[in-house]
Short mmCIF file of C-alpha atoms in Angstrom, two decimals:
data_model
loop_
_atom_site.label_atom_id
_atom_site.label_comp_id
_atom_site.label_asym_id
_atom_site.label_seq_id
_atom_site.Cartn_x
_atom_site.Cartn_y
_atom_site.Cartn_z
CA GLN N 30 -13.92 12.15 4.61
CA VAL N 31 -10.84 10.63 2.98
CA GLN N 32 -10.62 6.83 2.79
CA PRO N 33 -8.16 4.44 1.15
CA VAL N 34 -9.72 1.13 0.20
CA GLU N 35 -7.63 -1.94 -0.55
CA SER N 36 -8.53 -4.91 -2.73
CA GLY N 37 -6.81 -7.91 -4.30
CA GLY N 38 -5.65 -9.98 -1.39
CA GLY N 39 -6.30 -13.70 -1.10
CA LEU N 40 -4.85 -17.18 -0.89
CA VAL N 41 -2.11 -18.22 -3.31
CA GLN N 42 0.41 -21.04 -3.51
CA ALA N 43 4.12 -20.42 -3.06
CA GLY N 44 5.60 -19.07 -6.26
CA GLY N 45 2.35 -17.44 -7.28
CA THR N 46 1.40 -13.83 -7.87
CA LEU N 47 -1.12 -11.32 -6.52
CA ARG N 48 -1.90 -7.74 -7.36
CA LEU N 49 -3.09 -5.40 -4.65
CA SER N 50 -4.91 -2.16 -5.42
CA CYS N 51 -5.72 0.81 -3.21
CA GLY N 52 -8.00 3.62 -4.33
CA VAL N 53 -8.37 6.79 -2.30
CA SER N 54 -11.69 8.58 -2.37
CA GLY N 55 -13.13 11.62 -0.63
CA SER N 56 -12.40 15.33 -0.36
CA ILE N 57 -8.80 15.13 -1.60
CA PHE N 58 -6.74 18.24 -2.40
CA ASP N 59 -3.41 16.50 -2.93
CA ILE N 60 -1.68 13.15 -2.32
CA ASN N 61 2.00 12.89 -1.50
CA ALA N 62 3.67 9.55 -0.85
CA MET N 63 1.64 6.33 -1.04
CA GLY N 64 2.75 2.97 0.21
CA TRP N 65 2.11 -0.57 1.27
CA TYR N 66 2.78 -1.94 4.73
CA ARG N 67 2.33 -5.31 6.39
CA GLN N 68 1.40 -6.30 9.90
CA ALA N 69 1.09 -9.57 11.76
CA PRO N 70 -1.16 -9.84 14.81
CA GLY N 71 0.47 -8.24 17.85
CA LYS N 72 3.45 -7.00 15.84
CA GLN N 73 4.63 -3.68 14.48
CA ARG N 74 3.47 -2.46 11.10
CA LEU N 75 6.36 -2.75 8.63
CA LEU N 76 7.11 -0.95 5.39
CA VAL N 77 6.86 -2.99 2.18
CA ALA N 78 7.17 -0.33 -0.50
CA THR N 79 6.49 3.37 -1.04
CA ILE N 80 6.17 5.61 -4.09
CA THR N 81 6.24 9.40 -4.48
CA PRO N 82 4.08 11.35 -6.91
CA ASP N 83 6.99 11.50 -9.39
CA GLY N 84 7.46 7.73 -9.23
CA THR N 85 10.45 7.38 -6.92
CA THR N 86 10.19 4.05 -5.13
CA THR N 87 11.61 2.38 -2.05
CA TYR N 88 11.34 -1.29 -1.07
CA ALA N 89 12.01 -3.43 1.94
CA ASP N 90 15.01 -5.67 1.32
CA ALA N 91 12.88 -8.81 1.58
CA VAL N 92 10.73 -7.86 -1.43
CA LYS N 93 13.26 -6.27 -3.77
CA GLY N 94 13.15 -7.92 -7.14
CA ARG N 95 9.82 -9.64 -6.37
CA PHE N 96 7.34 -6.82 -5.69
CA THR N 97 6.68 -3.73 -7.78
CA ILE N 98 4.78 -0.66 -6.55
CA SER N 99 3.16 1.74 -9.02
CA ARG N 100 0.55 4.45 -8.93
CA ASP N 101 -1.97 6.18 -11.14
CA ASN N 102 -2.14 9.80 -9.99
CA GLY N 103 -5.19 10.50 -12.11
CA LYS N 104 -7.09 7.75 -10.33
CA ASN N 105 -5.61 8.32 -6.83
CA THR N 106 -4.68 4.64 -6.85
CA VAL N 107 -1.57 2.71 -5.83
CA TYR N 108 -0.79 -0.87 -6.80
CA LEU N 109 1.47 -3.61 -5.52
CA GLN N 110 2.37 -6.38 -7.98
CA MET N 111 3.60 -9.33 -5.88
CA THR N 112 5.45 -12.15 -7.63
CA THR N 113 7.33 -15.26 -6.49
CA LEU N 114 5.33 -15.18 -3.28
CA GLN N 115 6.59 -17.15 -0.31
CA PRO N 116 4.85 -18.33 2.88
CA GLU N 117 6.78 -15.67 4.82
CA ASP N 118 4.97 -13.01 2.84
CA THR N 119 1.74 -13.98 4.62
CA ASP N 120 0.31 -11.01 6.51
CA VAL N 121 -2.32 -8.33 6.45
CA TYR N 122 -1.29 -5.67 3.94
CA TYR N 123 -2.27 -2.05 4.50
CA CYS N 124 -2.34 0.87 2.13
CA GLY N 125 -1.17 4.20 3.51
CA ALA N 126 -1.14 7.65 1.96
CA ARG N 127 -0.10 11.13 3.01
CA ILE N 128 -2.97 13.36 1.99
CA ARG N 129 -4.02 16.97 2.22
CA SER N 130 -7.79 17.21 2.21
CA ARG N 131 -9.82 20.09 0.83
CA TYR N 132 -10.79 21.12 4.38
CA ASN N 133 -7.44 20.90 6.13
CA SER N 134 -4.19 22.44 4.90
CA ASP N 135 -2.12 19.98 6.98
CA TRP N 136 -0.76 16.76 5.56
CA ASN N 137 -2.14 13.68 7.35
CA ASP N 138 -1.59 9.97 7.01
CA TYR N 139 -4.61 7.82 6.12
CA TRP N 140 -4.84 4.03 6.26
CA GLY N 141 -7.00 1.45 4.59
CA GLN N 142 -8.69 -1.38 6.44
CA GLY N 143 -6.16 -3.95 5.33
CA THR N 144 -6.30 -6.97 3.01
CA GLN N 145 -5.18 -10.49 3.96
CA VAL N 146 -2.48 -12.14 1.88
CA THR N 147 -1.93 -15.84 2.59
CA VAL N 148 0.73 -17.88 0.80
CA SER N 149 0.58 -21.65 1.24
CA SER N 150 3.61 -23.86 0.94
#
């Protein structure tokens, strides 16, 4: 069983900061890309940021310069530092990772349960 678990969401005022963490546990053989996504009720899940094992990052235009994604490969953990938060950043944020487990040679995408980020004006 492979499971990403997010933490760090919450309520913050506009202009504030939050740091999300996502640790992956279970029978992991290897982890490829890891990322953060956001989703509003009834809407499509959208990319926020991704990071490869060698540290190459991509960001959605709306968060460039405000959010920073990083990862600790030794801890199987990915982080999202969120600064200058705005009310429009409010959503449920999901961690996703492309993982090869010890029992399956295929790469598969795994998702966390999501963490709520709410930014008040």
